[in-house]
Coordinates of C-alpha atoms and ligand atoms in Angstrom, one line a residue:
X1 CA -43.7 -7.5 53.3
X2 CA -45.0 -7.8 49.7
X3 CA -46.7 -4.6 48.6
X4 CA -48.2 -5.5 45.2
X5 CA -51.7 -6.8 45.5
X6 CA -52.1 -10.5 44.7
X7 CA -53.8 -10.9 41.2
X8 CA -57.5 -11.8 41.2
X9 CA -58.3 -15.5 41.3
X10 CA -61.4 -16.9 39.5
X11 CA -64.8 -16.3 41.1
X12 CA -65.7 -19.0 43.6
X13 CA -62.0 -19.9 44.3
X14 CA -61.9 -21.4 47.8
X15 CA -59.6 -19.9 50.4
X16 CA -58.9 -22.2 53.4
X17 CA -56.7 -23.3 56.2
X18 CA -55.8 -26.9 57.3
X19 CA -55.1 -28.8 60.5
X20 CA -55.0 -32.4 61.6
X21 CA -56.5 -34.2 64.6
X22 CA -53.4 -35.7 66.1
X23 CA -51.4 -32.5 65.7
X24 CA -53.9 -30.2 67.5
X25 CA -56.6 -32.1 69.5
X26 CA -54.7 -33.3 72.6
X27 CA -57.1 -35.0 75.0
X28 CA -55.3 -38.3 74.3
X29 CA -56.6 -39.8 77.4
X30 CA -60.2 -39.3 76.1
X31 CA -59.8 -41.5 73.1
X32 CA -58.3 -44.9 72.1
X33 CA -54.6 -44.9 71.3
X34 CA -53.1 -44.6 67.8
X35 CA -49.9 -45.8 66.3
X36 CA -48.5 -42.3 66.9
X37 CA -49.1 -42.6 70.7
X38 CA -47.1 -45.8 70.8
X39 CA -44.4 -44.3 68.6
X40 CA -43.9 -41.2 70.6
X41 CA -43.7 -43.2 73.8
X42 CA -40.5 -44.8 72.5
X43 CA -37.5 -42.8 73.6
X44 CA -35.6 -40.8 71.0
X45 CA -38.3 -40.9 68.4
X46 CA -39.4 -37.2 68.7
X47 CA -36.8 -34.4 68.5
X48 CA -37.9 -32.7 71.8
X49 CA -39.1 -35.8 73.5
X50 CA -42.6 -34.5 73.4
X51 CA -46.0 -36.2 72.7
X52 CA -49.3 -35.0 71.3
X53 CA -51.1 -35.8 74.6
X54 CA -52.1 -32.2 75.0
X55 CA -50.9 -30.5 71.8
X56 CA -53.1 -27.4 71.3
X57 CA -55.9 -28.9 73.5
X58 CA -58.2 -28.1 70.6
X59 CA -60.5 -30.9 71.8
X60 CA -61.4 -28.6 74.8
X61 CA -60.8 -25.3 73.1
X62 CA -62.3 -25.8 69.6
X63 CA -64.8 -22.9 70.1
X64 CA -61.9 -20.5 70.4
X65 CA -60.3 -22.0 67.3
X66 CA -63.5 -21.8 65.3
X67 CA -63.7 -18.1 66.3
X68 CA -60.2 -17.6 64.9
X69 CA -61.4 -19.2 61.7
X70 CA -64.4 -16.9 61.5
X71 CA -62.2 -13.9 62.1
X72 CA -59.7 -15.0 59.5
X73 CA -62.6 -15.1 56.9
X74 CA -61.7 -18.4 55.3
X75 CA -64.3 -20.1 53.1
X76 CA -63.3 -23.6 54.2
X77 CA -61.6 -25.4 57.1
X78 CA -59.8 -28.6 56.5
X79 CA -59.4 -30.7 59.6
X80 CA -59.1 -34.4 60.2
X81 CA -61.4 -36.9 62.0
X82 CA -59.4 -39.1 64.3
X83 CA -60.3 -42.7 63.7
X84 CA -59.3 -43.7 67.3
X85 CA -61.5 -40.9 68.6
X86 CA -64.5 -41.9 66.5
X87 CA -64.2 -45.3 68.3
X88 CA -64.2 -43.6 71.7
X89 CA -67.0 -42.4 74.0
X90 CA -67.6 -38.7 73.3
X91 CA -65.7 -38.7 70.0
X92 CA -68.6 -38.7 67.5
X93 CA -70.3 -36.0 69.7
X94 CA -67.1 -33.9 69.5
X95 CA -67.1 -34.0 65.7
X96 CA -70.8 -33.2 65.7
X97 CA -70.2 -30.1 67.8
X98 CA -67.1 -29.1 65.7
X99 CA -69.0 -29.4 62.4
X100 CA -72.0 -27.5 63.8
X101 CA -69.7 -24.7 65.0
X102 CA -67.7 -24.5 61.8
X103 CA -71.0 -24.3 59.8
X104 CA -72.4 -21.7 62.1
X105 CA -69.3 -19.6 61.5
X106 CA -70.2 -19.6 57.8
X107 CA -67.1 -21.8 57.0
X108 CA -67.3 -25.0 54.9
X109 CA -66.1 -28.1 56.9
X110 CA -63.7 -30.3 54.9
X111 CA -62.8 -33.4 57.0
X112 CA -59.9 -35.6 56.1
X113 CA -60.7 -39.2 57.1
X114 CA -57.2 -40.4 57.7
X115 CA -54.2 -38.2 58.6
X116 CA -51.8 -40.8 59.9
X117 CA -53.3 -41.6 63.4
X118 CA -54.2 -45.2 62.7
X119 CA -55.9 -46.9 65.7
X120 CA -53.2 -48.9 67.6
X121 CA -53.5 -52.6 66.6
X122 CA -54.4 -51.9 63.0
X123 CA -51.6 -52.1 60.3
X124 CA -51.5 -50.9 56.7
X125 CA -49.5 -54.0 55.8
X126 CA -52.7 -55.9 56.3
X127 CA -55.3 -55.8 53.6
X128 CA -58.1 -56.0 56.1
X129 CA -57.2 -52.5 57.3
X130 CA -58.6 -51.1 54.0
X131 CA -61.9 -52.8 54.7
X132 CA -62.0 -51.6 58.3
X133 CA -61.3 -48.1 57.0
X134 CA -64.3 -48.2 54.7
X135 CA -66.6 -49.3 57.6
X136 CA -65.3 -46.4 59.7
X137 CA -65.8 -44.0 56.8
X138 CA -69.4 -45.1 56.5
X139 CA -69.9 -44.4 60.2
X140 CA -68.5 -40.9 59.9
X141 CA -70.6 -40.2 56.8
X142 CA -73.7 -41.4 58.6
X143 CA -72.9 -39.1 61.5
X144 CA -71.7 -35.9 59.7
X145 CA -73.0 -36.3 56.1
X146 CA -76.0 -34.1 56.7
X147 CA -73.7 -31.1 57.2
X148 CA -70.5 -32.1 55.4
X149 CA -70.5 -31.9 51.6
X150 CA -66.8 -32.0 50.9
X151 CA -64.6 -35.0 52.0
X152 CA -60.9 -35.9 51.8
X153 CA -60.1 -39.6 52.1
X154 CA -56.4 -39.8 52.9
X155 CA -53.6 -37.3 53.7
X156 CA -50.2 -37.9 52.0
X157 CA -50.1 -41.7 51.7
X158 CA -46.7 -41.2 50.1
X159 CA -45.2 -39.7 53.3
X160 CA -47.0 -42.2 55.5
X161 CA -45.5 -45.0 53.5
X162 CA -42.0 -43.6 53.1
X163 CA -41.5 -42.0 56.5
X164 CA -43.6 -44.4 58.5
X165 CA -43.0 -47.8 56.9
X166 CA -39.9 -47.5 54.7
X167 CA -37.6 -45.3 56.7
X168 CA -39.0 -45.7 60.2
X169 CA -38.9 -42.0 61.2
X170 CA -42.6 -41.7 61.6
X171 CA -45.2 -44.1 63.2
X172 CA -45.4 -47.0 63.1
X173 CA -41.6 -46.8 62.9
X174 CA -40.9 -49.6 60.4
X175 CA -37.7 -49.7 58.3
X176 CA -38.9 -51.9 55.5
X177 CA -37.5 -49.9 52.5
X178 CA -39.1 -51.4 49.4
X179 CA -41.0 -54.0 51.4
X180 CA -43.1 -51.1 52.6
X181 CA -44.9 -51.1 49.2
X182 CA -47.9 -53.2 50.5
X183 CA -48.7 -50.3 52.9
X184 CA -49.0 -48.0 49.8
X185 CA -51.3 -50.5 48.0
X186 CA -53.6 -51.0 51.0
X187 CA -53.9 -47.2 51.6
X188 CA -54.8 -46.8 47.9
X189 CA -57.4 -49.6 48.2
X190 CA -58.7 -47.9 51.4
X191 CA -59.1 -44.7 49.4
X192 CA -61.1 -46.5 46.7
X193 CA -63.3 -48.3 49.1
X194 CA -63.8 -45.0 51.0
X195 CA -64.9 -43.3 47.8
X196 CA -67.5 -46.0 47.3
X197 CA -68.7 -45.8 50.9
X198 CA -69.0 -42.0 50.6
X199 CA -70.9 -42.2 47.3
X200 CA -73.2 -44.8 48.9
X201 CA -73.9 -42.1 51.6
X202 CA -74.7 -39.6 48.9
X203 CA -71.4 -37.6 48.7
X204 CA -70.7 -35.7 45.6
X205 CA -67.6 -33.8 46.4
X206 CA -64.7 -36.1 47.2
X207 CA -60.9 -35.7 46.9
X208 CA -57.6 -37.0 48.3
X209 CA -54.7 -34.9 49.6
X210 CA -51.5 -36.2 47.9
X211 CA -48.0 -34.8 48.5
X212 CA -46.0 -33.8 45.4
X213 CA -42.5 -32.4 44.8
X214 CA -40.7 -31.6 41.6
X215 CA -37.8 -34.0 41.5
X216 CA -34.8 -32.0 40.3
X217 CA -31.8 -33.9 39.0
X218 CA -28.6 -32.9 40.8
X219 CA -26.9 -32.5 37.4
X220 CA -27.5 -33.4 33.8
X221 CA -25.4 -36.5 34.2
X222 CA -27.2 -39.7 33.2
X223 CA -26.9 -41.3 36.6
X224 CA -28.4 -38.2 38.3
X225 CA -31.2 -38.0 35.7
X226 CA -32.1 -41.6 36.2
X227 CA -32.1 -41.3 40.0
X228 CA -34.3 -38.2 39.8
X229 CA -36.7 -40.1 37.4
X230 CA -36.9 -43.0 39.9
X231 CA -37.6 -40.6 42.7
X232 CA -40.3 -38.9 40.6
X233 CA -42.0 -42.3 40.2
X234 CA -41.8 -43.0 43.9
X235 CA -43.0 -39.7 45.2
X236 CA -45.2 -38.3 42.4
X237 CA -46.5 -41.3 40.4
X238 CA -46.8 -44.2 42.8
X239 CA -50.1 -42.8 44.1
X240 CA -51.3 -40.6 41.3
X241 CA -51.0 -43.1 38.5
X242 CA -53.3 -45.7 40.0
X243 CA -55.7 -43.1 41.2
X244 CA -55.9 -41.2 37.9
X245 CA -54.9 -43.8 35.3
X246 CA -55.9 -47.0 37.0
X247 CA -52.4 -48.6 36.7
X248 CA -49.1 -48.6 38.6
X249 CA -46.0 -47.1 37.1
X250 CA -44.0 -49.7 35.2
X251 CA -42.4 -52.4 37.4
X252 CA -44.3 -51.5 40.6
X253 CA -47.5 -53.4 40.1
X254 CA -45.6 -56.7 40.4
X255 CA -44.4 -55.7 43.8
X256 CA -47.9 -55.2 45.2
X257 CA -49.8 -57.9 47.1
X258 CA -53.2 -59.4 46.1
X259 CA -55.2 -59.3 42.9
X260 CA -53.8 -55.9 41.7
X261 CA -55.9 -55.7 38.6
X262 CA -59.2 -56.0 40.5
X263 CA -58.0 -53.6 43.2
X264 CA -57.0 -51.0 40.6
X265 CA -60.6 -50.8 39.5
X266 CA -61.5 -49.8 43.0
X267 CA -58.6 -47.5 43.5
X268 CA -59.4 -45.6 40.3
X269 CA -63.0 -44.8 41.4
X270 CA -63.4 -41.2 40.0
X271 CA -62.8 -38.4 42.5
X272 CA -64.3 -34.9 42.1
X273 CA -61.1 -33.1 42.6
X274 CA -57.4 -33.8 43.3
X275 CA -55.7 -32.4 46.3
X276 CA -52.0 -31.4 46.1
X277 CA -49.8 -30.7 49.2
X278 CA -46.8 -28.7 48.1
X279 CA -43.9 -27.4 50.2
X280 CA -40.7 -27.6 48.2
X281 CA -38.8 -29.3 45.3
X282 CA -36.4 -32.1 46.0
X283 CA -32.9 -32.4 44.5
X284 CA -32.0 -35.9 43.7
X285 CA -28.7 -37.5 42.7
X286 CA -27.2 -40.9 41.9
X287 CA -26.9 -43.3 44.7
X288 CA -24.0 -42.7 47.2
X289 CA -22.2 -45.0 49.5
X290 CA -23.2 -43.2 52.7
X291 CA -26.6 -41.9 53.9
X292 CA -27.7 -38.6 52.4
X293 CA -30.2 -36.0 53.5
X294 CA -31.9 -32.7 52.6
X295 CA -34.7 -30.7 54.1
X296 CA -34.8 -32.8 57.3
X297 CA -35.1 -36.2 55.6
X298 CA -32.2 -38.7 55.7
X299 CA -32.1 -41.7 53.4
X300 CA -29.8 -44.7 53.9
X301 CA -27.2 -45.8 51.3
X302 CA -28.4 -48.7 49.2
X303 CA -31.4 -46.9 47.6
X304 CA -31.4 -46.1 43.9
X305 CA -31.1 -42.4 44.7
X306 CA -29.5 -39.9 47.1
X307 CA -30.9 -36.6 48.4
X308 CA -28.9 -33.3 47.9
X309 CA -29.6 -29.8 49.2
X310 CA -31.4 -27.5 46.8
X311 CA -29.0 -24.6 46.4
X312 CA -29.5 -20.9 45.6
X313 CA -32.8 -20.5 47.5
X314 CA -33.6 -19.3 51.0
X315 CA -34.6 -22.0 53.4
X316 CA -37.3 -22.2 56.2
X317 CA -36.5 -23.0 59.8
X318 CA -37.0 -26.6 58.8
X319 CA -34.3 -26.3 56.1
X320 CA -36.8 -26.6 53.3
X321 CA -36.0 -24.5 50.2
X322 CA -38.4 -21.7 49.4
X323 CA -39.2 -22.1 45.7
X324 CA -42.6 -20.8 44.7
X325 CA -41.9 -21.5 41.0
X326 CA -41.8 -25.1 42.0
X327 CA -45.5 -25.0 42.6
X328 CA -46.2 -23.7 39.1
X329 CA -43.8 -26.3 37.6
X330 CA -45.5 -29.1 39.6
X331 CA -49.0 -28.1 38.6
X332 CA -48.2 -27.7 34.9
X333 CA -46.4 -31.0 35.0
X334 CA -49.4 -32.8 36.5
X335 CA -51.7 -31.2 33.9
X336 CA -49.3 -32.3 31.1
X337 CA -48.8 -35.8 32.5
X338 CA -52.5 -36.6 33.2
X339 CA -54.3 -34.4 30.7
X340 CA -58.1 -34.7 31.0
X341 CA -57.7 -37.5 33.6
X342 CA -56.7 -34.9 36.1
X343 CA -59.8 -33.5 37.8
X344 CA -59.8 -29.9 39.1
X345 CA -57.0 -29.4 41.6
X346 CA -57.2 -28.0 45.1
X347 CA -54.0 -27.1 47.0
X348 CA -54.8 -28.9 50.2
X349 CA -51.6 -27.8 52.0
X350 CA -48.9 -25.2 51.5
X351 CA -46.9 -23.5 54.3
X352 CA -43.7 -23.1 56.1
X353 CA -42.1 -23.3 59.5
X354 CA -40.7 -20.1 61.0
X355 CA -40.3 -18.8 64.5
X356 CA -41.8 -15.5 65.7
X357 CA -45.1 -13.7 65.7
X358 CA -44.1 -10.9 63.4
X359 CA -43.5 -13.6 60.7
X360 CA -42.6 -11.6 57.6
X361 CA -40.8 -14.7 56.3
X362 CA -44.0 -16.7 56.3
X363 CA -45.8 -13.8 54.6
X364 CA -43.1 -13.8 51.9
X365 CA -43.4 -17.6 51.4
X366 CA -47.2 -17.6 51.2
X367 CA -47.3 -14.5 49.0
X368 CA -44.8 -16.1 46.6
X369 CA -46.7 -19.3 46.5
X370 CA -50.1 -17.7 45.9
X371 CA -48.7 -15.8 43.0
X372 CA -47.1 -19.0 41.6
X373 CA -50.5 -20.6 41.9
X374 CA -52.0 -17.8 40.0
X375 CA -49.4 -18.4 37.2
X376 CA -50.4 -22.0 37.0
X377 CA -54.1 -21.0 36.6
X378 CA -53.1 -18.5 33.9
X379 CA -51.2 -21.3 32.2
X380 CA -54.4 -23.3 32.0
X381 CA -54.4 -25.5 35.1
X382 CA -57.8 -25.8 36.7
X383 CA -57.2 -25.0 40.3
X384 CA -60.2 -24.4 42.5
X385 CA -58.8 -23.7 46.0
X386 CA -55.8 -23.1 48.3
X387 CA -55.4 -24.2 52.0
X388 CA -52.6 -22.8 54.1
X389 CA -50.9 -25.3 56.4
X390 CA -51.7 -24.5 59.2
X391 CA -54.1 -22.6 61.3
X392 CA -52.2 -23.2 64.5
X393 CA -48.7 -24.0 65.6
X394 CA -48.9 -27.7 66.4
X395 CA -47.3 -31.1 67.0
X396 CA -45.1 -31.5 64.0
X397 CA -44.7 -35.3 64.2
X398 CA -41.0 -36.4 64.7
X399 CA -40.1 -32.7 65.2
X400 CA -42.4 -32.3 68.1
X401 CA -43.1 -28.7 68.9
X402 CA -39.8 -27.4 67.4
X403 CA -41.4 -26.4 64.1
X404 CA -44.0 -23.7 63.9
X405 CA -46.3 -23.8 60.8
X406 CA -49.2 -21.8 62.2
X407 CA -50.8 -18.5 61.2
X408 CA -51.6 -18.4 64.9
X409 CA -48.9 -18.8 67.6
X410 CA -49.6 -21.2 70.4
X411 CA -47.8 -20.9 73.6
X412 CA -47.5 -24.6 74.6
X413 CA -47.1 -23.8 78.3
X414 CA -50.2 -21.7 78.6
X415 CA -52.1 -22.8 75.4
X416 CA -52.6 -19.1 74.7
X417 CA -53.3 -18.4 71.0
X418 CA -51.9 -15.2 69.4
X419 CA -52.5 -14.4 65.7
X420 CA -49.3 -13.7 63.9
X421 CA -48.6 -11.1 61.2
X422 CA -49.3 -13.8 58.6
X423 CA -52.8 -14.2 59.9
X424 CA -53.6 -10.6 59.3
X425 CA -51.9 -10.8 55.9
X426 CA -54.1 -13.8 54.9
X427 CA -57.2 -12.2 56.2
X428 CA -56.5 -9.1 54.0
X429 CA -55.8 -11.3 51.0
X430 CA -59.1 -13.1 51.3
X431 CA -61.0 -9.8 51.8
X432 CA -59.4 -8.3 48.8
X433 CA -60.4 -11.3 46.7
X434 CA -64.1 -11.0 47.6
Ligands
LIG1 O1 -47.5 -31.1 59.5 C1 -47.5 -31.8 58.2 C2 -48.8 -32.4 57.9 O2 -49.3 -33.2 58.9 C3 -48.7 -33.1 56.6 N1 -48.1 -32.4 55.6 C4 -46.9 -31.7 55.9 C5 -47.0 -30.9 57.1 C6 -45.7 -30.2 57.5 O3 -44.7 -31.1 57.6

């Protein structure tokens, strides 16, 4: 356990914790289905054969979970609103109650409007989905906007495109490789339309949660450097460039459907802050003739890059390398790349999967990353908040219940919640920053 106190963060810095609807709510039979319900029903798609039908049963136990938030002492709670549930009887009332209870606990509610659970029947390859999303966002804002000030439009469109539409390991399970790019464009368009819908409803604090990873070349060889550069474009710039600069990285705009120039004006609607989800760097090499993988992701041969394990660092139970300095590198790179086009940054996710309730490994991971974040701030990056992923152990997508990211342990047989050592550590950290 780290003993040196974490340095002081700027006054007003927001300490938070994150979850998402599909991963914790359960009560799947009390809402319309999503693409994830259809995907997990297909044999062999989830490591332990599980589904999110019950998950943490947060839908029925949210009061207990809000009490855990209150006890933790966080300033803010990032959760997601399930689009399928908003279309179901009882769904809007549930989010009303949740937001009321979170506010009553003195915690700021920060809803994400899309965290991968697309209503079954909708499809990000269709442009129309972006317009439908904006209508849904207007409904949510009309319902919750009197108590919610801070909004997140989308969670990790890069992962949703790559894993769900290009590689087929997440819902909706498509293996389109580069033909998945329209799904990226339509999510970006959905984001821009959502920003407009939220502004029309009076919102003044809007962000997006984008995943980022430093793309480290496997070696200084030209082929590895080029491959890493390409990966950097795909993972770090494909979404950030249109959002922050109003253009696609070179060569990608031509692959997008529709009137891209007009769409880019919508996509680049200014946001109030930029959310970064960071877990680990990625080591990238020149293409190989067989599939390659690292950190739980496997990519087929035939792509212009291969994935290589990051060496010389400890790894989490998921096999992800633990590299806190990667967070400082990432944030200073974003600042250097986008300059004054980069709004204030919020770390909307950071965390790790480890077994056990006395989770000293998680404490070491979080401690290292919070210090790395402080270094980025000291280097001049304007960072305003940090959210741990996640409050609860939960349904980790294609990994089912085999990966535990929570500050709170959940026994999935009894649904009993037990705060871990990391929960007490985070509580102390927040108290010490007051
Ligand atoms: O659990 C996920 C979350 O839904 C999105 N970001 C990464 C987390 C860990 O894999």
